[in-house]
PDB file of C-alpha atoms in Angstrom:
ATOM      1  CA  UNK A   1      18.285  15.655 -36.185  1.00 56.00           C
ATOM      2  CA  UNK A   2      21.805  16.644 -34.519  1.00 61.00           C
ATOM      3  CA  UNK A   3      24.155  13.935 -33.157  1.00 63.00           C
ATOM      4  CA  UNK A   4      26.095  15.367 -30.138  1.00 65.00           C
ATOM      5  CA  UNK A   5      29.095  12.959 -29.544  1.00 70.00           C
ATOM      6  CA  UNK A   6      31.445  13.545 -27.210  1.00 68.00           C
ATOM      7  CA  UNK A   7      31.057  14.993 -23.660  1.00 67.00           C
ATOM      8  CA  UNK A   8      32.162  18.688 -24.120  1.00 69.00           C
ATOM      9  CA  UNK A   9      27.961  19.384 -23.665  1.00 67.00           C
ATOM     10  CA  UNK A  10      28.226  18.129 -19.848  1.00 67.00           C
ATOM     11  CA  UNK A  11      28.332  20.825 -17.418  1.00 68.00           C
ATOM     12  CA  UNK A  12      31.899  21.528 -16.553  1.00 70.00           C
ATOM     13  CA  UNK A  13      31.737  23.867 -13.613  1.00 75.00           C
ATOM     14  CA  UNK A  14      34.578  22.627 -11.034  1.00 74.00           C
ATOM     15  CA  UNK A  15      34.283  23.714  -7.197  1.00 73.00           C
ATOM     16  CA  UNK A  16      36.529  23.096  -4.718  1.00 78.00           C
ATOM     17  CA  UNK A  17      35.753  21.151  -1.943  1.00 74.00           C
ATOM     18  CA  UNK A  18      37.334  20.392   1.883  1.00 79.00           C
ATOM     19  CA  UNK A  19      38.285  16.761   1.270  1.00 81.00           C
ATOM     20  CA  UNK A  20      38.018  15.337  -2.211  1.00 76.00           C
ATOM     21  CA  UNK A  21      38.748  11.459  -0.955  1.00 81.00           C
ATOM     22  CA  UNK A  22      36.174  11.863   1.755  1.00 79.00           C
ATOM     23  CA  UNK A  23      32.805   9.250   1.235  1.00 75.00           C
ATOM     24  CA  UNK A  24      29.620   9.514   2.990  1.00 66.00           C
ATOM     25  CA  UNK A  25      27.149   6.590   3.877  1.00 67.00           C
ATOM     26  CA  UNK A  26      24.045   6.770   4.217  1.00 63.00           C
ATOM     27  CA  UNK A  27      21.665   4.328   5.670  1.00 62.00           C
ATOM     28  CA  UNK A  28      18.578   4.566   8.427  1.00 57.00           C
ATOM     29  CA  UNK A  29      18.509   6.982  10.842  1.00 56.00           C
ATOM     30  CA  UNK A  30      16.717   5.321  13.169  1.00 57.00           C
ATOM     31  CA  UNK A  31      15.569   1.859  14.150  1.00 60.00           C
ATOM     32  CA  UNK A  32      12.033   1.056  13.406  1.00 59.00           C
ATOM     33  CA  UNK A  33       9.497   1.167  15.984  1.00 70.00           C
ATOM     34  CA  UNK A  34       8.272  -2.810  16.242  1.00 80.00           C
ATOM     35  CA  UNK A  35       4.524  -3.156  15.603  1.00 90.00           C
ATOM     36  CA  UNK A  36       2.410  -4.825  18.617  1.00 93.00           C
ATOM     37  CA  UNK A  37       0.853  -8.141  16.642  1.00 94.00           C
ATOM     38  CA  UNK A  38      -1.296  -8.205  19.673  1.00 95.00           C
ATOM     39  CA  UNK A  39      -2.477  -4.624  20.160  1.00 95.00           C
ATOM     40  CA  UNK A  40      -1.824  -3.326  16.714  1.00 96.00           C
ATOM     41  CA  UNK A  41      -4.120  -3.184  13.550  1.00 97.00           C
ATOM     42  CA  UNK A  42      -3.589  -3.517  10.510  1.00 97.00           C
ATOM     43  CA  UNK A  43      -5.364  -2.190   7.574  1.00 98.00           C
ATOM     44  CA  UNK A  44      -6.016  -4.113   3.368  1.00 98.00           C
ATOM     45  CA  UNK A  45      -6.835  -1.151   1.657  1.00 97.00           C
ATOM     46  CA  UNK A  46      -7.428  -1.894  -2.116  1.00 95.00           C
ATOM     47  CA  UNK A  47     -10.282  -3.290  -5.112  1.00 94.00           C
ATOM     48  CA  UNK A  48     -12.110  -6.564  -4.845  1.00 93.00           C
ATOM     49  CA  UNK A  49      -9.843  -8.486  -6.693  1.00 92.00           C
ATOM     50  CA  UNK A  50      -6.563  -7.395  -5.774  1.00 93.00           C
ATOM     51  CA  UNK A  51      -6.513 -10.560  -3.091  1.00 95.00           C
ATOM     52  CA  UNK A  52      -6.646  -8.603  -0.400  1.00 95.00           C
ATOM     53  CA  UNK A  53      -8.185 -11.640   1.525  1.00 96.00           C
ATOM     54  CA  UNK A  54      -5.776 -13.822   0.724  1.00 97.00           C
ATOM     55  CA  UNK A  55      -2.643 -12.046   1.876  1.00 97.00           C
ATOM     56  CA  UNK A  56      -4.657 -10.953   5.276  1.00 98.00           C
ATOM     57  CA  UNK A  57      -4.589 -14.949   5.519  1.00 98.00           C
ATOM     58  CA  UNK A  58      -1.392 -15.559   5.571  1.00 97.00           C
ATOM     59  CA  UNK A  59      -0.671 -12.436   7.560  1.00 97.00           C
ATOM     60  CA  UNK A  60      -2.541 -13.472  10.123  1.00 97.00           C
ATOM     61  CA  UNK A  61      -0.908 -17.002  10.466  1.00 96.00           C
ATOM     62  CA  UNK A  62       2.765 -15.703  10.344  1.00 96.00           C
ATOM     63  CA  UNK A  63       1.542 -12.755  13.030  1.00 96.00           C
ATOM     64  CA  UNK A  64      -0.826 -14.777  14.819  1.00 96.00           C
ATOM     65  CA  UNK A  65      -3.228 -12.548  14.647  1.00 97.00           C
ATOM     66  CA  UNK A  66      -6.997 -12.201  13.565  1.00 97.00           C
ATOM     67  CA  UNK A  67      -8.972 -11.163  10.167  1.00 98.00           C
ATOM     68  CA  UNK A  68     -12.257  -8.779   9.939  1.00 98.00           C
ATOM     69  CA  UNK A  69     -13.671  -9.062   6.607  1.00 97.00           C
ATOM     70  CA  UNK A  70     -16.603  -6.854   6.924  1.00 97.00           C
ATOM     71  CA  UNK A  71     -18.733  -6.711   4.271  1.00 95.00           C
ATOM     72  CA  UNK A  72     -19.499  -3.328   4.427  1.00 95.00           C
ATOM     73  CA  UNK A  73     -18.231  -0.521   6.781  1.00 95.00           C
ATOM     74  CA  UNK A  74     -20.643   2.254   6.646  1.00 94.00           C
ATOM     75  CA  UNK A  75     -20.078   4.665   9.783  1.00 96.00           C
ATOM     76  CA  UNK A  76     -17.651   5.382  12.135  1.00 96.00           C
ATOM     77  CA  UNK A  77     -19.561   3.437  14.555  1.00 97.00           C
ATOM     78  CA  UNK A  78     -18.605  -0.093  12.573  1.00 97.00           C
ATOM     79  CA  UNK A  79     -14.907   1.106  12.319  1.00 97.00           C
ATOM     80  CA  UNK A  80     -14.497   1.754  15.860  1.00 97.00           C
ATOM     81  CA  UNK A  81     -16.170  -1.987  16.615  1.00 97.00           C
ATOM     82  CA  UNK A  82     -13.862  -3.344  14.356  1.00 97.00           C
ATOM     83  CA  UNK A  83     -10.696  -1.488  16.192  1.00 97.00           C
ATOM     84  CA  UNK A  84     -12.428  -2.109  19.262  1.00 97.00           C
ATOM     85  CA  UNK A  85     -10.470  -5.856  18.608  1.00 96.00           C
ATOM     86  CA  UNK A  86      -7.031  -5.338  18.735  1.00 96.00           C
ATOM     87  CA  UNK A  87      -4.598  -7.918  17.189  1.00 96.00           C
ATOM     88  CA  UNK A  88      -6.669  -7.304  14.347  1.00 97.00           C
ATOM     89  CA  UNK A  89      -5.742  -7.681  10.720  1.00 98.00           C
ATOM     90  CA  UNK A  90      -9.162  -5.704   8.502  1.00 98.00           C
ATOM     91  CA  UNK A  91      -9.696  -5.741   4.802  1.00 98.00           C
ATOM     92  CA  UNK A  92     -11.848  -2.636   4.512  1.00 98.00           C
ATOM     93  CA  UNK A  93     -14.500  -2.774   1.724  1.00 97.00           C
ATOM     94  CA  UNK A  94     -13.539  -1.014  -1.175  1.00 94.00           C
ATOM     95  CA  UNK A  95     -16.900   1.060  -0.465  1.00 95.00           C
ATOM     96  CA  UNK A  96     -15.710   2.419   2.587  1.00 96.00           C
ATOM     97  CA  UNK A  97     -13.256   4.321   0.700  1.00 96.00           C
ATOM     98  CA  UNK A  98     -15.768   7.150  -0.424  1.00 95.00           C
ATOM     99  CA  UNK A  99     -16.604   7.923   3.551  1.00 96.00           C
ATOM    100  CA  UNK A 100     -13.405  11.172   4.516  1.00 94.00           C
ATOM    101  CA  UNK A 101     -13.985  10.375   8.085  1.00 96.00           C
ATOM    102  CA  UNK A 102     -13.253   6.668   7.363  1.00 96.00           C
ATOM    103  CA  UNK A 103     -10.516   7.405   5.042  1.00 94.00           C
ATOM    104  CA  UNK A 104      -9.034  10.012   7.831  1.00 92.00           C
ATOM    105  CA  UNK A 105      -9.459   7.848  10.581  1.00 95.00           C
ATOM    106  CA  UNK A 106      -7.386   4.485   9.242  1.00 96.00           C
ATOM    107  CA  UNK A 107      -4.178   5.939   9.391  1.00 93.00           C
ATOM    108  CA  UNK A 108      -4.656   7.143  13.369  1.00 94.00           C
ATOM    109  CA  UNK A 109      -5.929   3.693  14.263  1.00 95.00           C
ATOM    110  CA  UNK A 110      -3.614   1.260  12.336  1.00 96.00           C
ATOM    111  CA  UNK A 111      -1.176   0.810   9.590  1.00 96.00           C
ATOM    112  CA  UNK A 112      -2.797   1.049   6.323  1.00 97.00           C
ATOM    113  CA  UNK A 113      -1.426  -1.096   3.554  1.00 97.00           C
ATOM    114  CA  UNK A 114      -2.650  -0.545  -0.271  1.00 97.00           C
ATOM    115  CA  UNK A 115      -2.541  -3.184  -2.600  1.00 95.00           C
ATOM    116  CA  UNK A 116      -2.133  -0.846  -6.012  1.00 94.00           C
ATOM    117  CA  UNK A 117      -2.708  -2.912  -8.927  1.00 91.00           C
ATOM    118  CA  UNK A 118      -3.817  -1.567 -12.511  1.00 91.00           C
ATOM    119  CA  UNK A 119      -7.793  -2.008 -13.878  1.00 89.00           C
ATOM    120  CA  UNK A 120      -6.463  -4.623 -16.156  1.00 89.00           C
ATOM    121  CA  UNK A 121      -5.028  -6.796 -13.614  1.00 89.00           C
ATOM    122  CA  UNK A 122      -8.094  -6.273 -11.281  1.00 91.00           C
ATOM    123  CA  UNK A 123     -10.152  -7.085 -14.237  1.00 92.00           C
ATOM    124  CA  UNK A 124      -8.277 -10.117 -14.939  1.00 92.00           C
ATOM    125  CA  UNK A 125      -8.670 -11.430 -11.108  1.00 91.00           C
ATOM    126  CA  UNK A 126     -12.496 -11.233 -11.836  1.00 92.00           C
ATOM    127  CA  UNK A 127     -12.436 -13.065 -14.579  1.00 93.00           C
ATOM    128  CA  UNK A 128     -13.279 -10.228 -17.186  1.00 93.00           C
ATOM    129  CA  UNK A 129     -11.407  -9.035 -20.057  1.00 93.00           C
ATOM    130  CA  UNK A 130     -10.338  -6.214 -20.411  1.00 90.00           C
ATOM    131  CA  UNK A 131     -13.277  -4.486 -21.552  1.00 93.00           C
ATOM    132  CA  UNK A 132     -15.548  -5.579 -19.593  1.00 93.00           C
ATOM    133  CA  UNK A 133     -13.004  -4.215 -16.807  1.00 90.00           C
ATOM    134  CA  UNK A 134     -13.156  -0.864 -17.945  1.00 91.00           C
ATOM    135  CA  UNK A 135     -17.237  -1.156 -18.141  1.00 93.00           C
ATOM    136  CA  UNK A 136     -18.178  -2.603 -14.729  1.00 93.00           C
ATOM    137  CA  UNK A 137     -14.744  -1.440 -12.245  1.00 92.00           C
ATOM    138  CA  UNK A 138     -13.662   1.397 -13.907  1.00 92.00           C
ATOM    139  CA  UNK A 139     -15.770   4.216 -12.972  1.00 92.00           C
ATOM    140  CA  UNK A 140     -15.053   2.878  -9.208  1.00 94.00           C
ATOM    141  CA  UNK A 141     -11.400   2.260  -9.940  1.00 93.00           C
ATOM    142  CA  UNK A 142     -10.837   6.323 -11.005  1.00 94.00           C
ATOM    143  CA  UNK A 143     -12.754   7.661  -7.992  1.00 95.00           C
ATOM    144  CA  UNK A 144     -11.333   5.544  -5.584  1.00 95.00           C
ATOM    145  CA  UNK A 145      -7.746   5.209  -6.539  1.00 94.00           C
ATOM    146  CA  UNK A 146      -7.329   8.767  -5.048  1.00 94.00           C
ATOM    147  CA  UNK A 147      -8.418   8.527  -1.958  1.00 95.00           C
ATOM    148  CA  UNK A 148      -6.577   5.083  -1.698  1.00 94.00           C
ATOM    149  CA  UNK A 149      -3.268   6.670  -2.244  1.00 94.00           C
ATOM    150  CA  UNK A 150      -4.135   9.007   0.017  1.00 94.00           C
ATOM    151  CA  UNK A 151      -5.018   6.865   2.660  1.00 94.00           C
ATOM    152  CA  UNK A 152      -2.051   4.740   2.894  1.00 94.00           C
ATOM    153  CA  UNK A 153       1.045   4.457   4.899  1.00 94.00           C
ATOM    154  CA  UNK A 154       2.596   1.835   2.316  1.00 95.00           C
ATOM    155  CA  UNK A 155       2.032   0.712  -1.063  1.00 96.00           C
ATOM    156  CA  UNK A 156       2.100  -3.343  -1.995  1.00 96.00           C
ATOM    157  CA  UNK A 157       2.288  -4.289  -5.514  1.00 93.00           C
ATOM    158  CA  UNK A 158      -0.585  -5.124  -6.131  1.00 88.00           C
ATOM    159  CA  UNK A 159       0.176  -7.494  -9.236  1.00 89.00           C
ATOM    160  CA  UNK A 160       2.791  -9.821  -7.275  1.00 93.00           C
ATOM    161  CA  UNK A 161       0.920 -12.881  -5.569  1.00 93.00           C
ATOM    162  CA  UNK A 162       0.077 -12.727  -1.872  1.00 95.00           C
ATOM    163  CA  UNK A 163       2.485 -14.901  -0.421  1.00 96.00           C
ATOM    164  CA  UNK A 164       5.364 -12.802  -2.174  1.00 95.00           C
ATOM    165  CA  UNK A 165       3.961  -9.669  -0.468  1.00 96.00           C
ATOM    166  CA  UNK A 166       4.408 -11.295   3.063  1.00 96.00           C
ATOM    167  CA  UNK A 167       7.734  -9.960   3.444  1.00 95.00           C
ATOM    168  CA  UNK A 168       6.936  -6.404   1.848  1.00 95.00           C
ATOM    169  CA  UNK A 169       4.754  -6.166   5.078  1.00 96.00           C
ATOM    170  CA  UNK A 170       6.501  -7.470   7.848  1.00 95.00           C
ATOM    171  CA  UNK A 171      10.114  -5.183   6.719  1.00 93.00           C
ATOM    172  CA  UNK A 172       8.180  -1.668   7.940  1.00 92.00           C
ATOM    173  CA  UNK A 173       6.311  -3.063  10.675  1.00 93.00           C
ATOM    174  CA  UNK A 174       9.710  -4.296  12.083  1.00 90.00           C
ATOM    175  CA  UNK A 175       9.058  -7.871  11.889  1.00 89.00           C
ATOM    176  CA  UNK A 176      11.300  -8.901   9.205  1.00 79.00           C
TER     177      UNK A 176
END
């Protein structure tokens, strides 16, 4: 195997340019459009057992607003019932993710937030090792995760503990 020292290898093509001192910030473009806590939703999108609960508890103290933890959500019907109670903060069965009009629908009624976490780490939150992860989430976990990512608006990492998350919410709903 060849050792290239040096820096002669580096592309070496000069151009000229109006004003070589000049610098260049960049930054937002725009202010962030504040979410309504009292007219907005908010969507948990994620597996059972990425504590999806549990950070839509604290959300809804810090925002004052209200959880729906349905335990299934099986037409459009039950979506727009849920919606139908603004302030609302839902954690949408992990179920409801195989339904497109569902899926499509979140993202024009609220702000969908996805708590991505690996199988291991869900697995681990159940109380399973890790291959009795793979056996009983796994199937679910590769036909879902699509339509998850999909879904979204933002990610949340998943593996960090809810009340670290709080923040990683509240920044691009303008709340921070």
């Amino acid at each position: 195997m060849a050792v290239i020292n040096g820096t002669d290898h580096f592309i070496q093509k000069k151009t000229e340019v109006q004003n070589a001192d000049a610098t260049m910030t960049f930054g937002k473009k725009t202010e962030l459009d504040t979410f309504s806590t009292q007219d907005g939703i908010l969507f948990l999108i994620g597996f059972t057992g990425s504590k999806r609960n549990e950070l839509a508890a604290l959300l809804a103290d810090r925002l004052t607003m209200t959880v729906q933890t349905p335990d299934t959500l099986d037409s459009m019907a039950d979506l727009e019932a849920l919606c139908a109670h603004k302030g609302s903060i839902i954690v949408v069965p992990q179920s409801a993710m195989r339904d497109d009009e569902i899926r499509s629908s979140l993202r024009e009624q609220g702000k969908v937030f996805y708590l991505m976490t690996e199988l291991l780490h869900l697995a681990q939150n159940l109380g399973l090792d890790a291959e009795q992860g793979r056996e009983q989430i796994g199937a679910d976990f590769i036909e879902l995760e699509p339509h998850m990512l999909a879904s979204l608006h933002f990610i949340l990492h998943g593996w960090k503990e809810p009340e670290d998350l709080v923040e990683n919410v509240l920044e691009p709903l303008g709340l921070a």
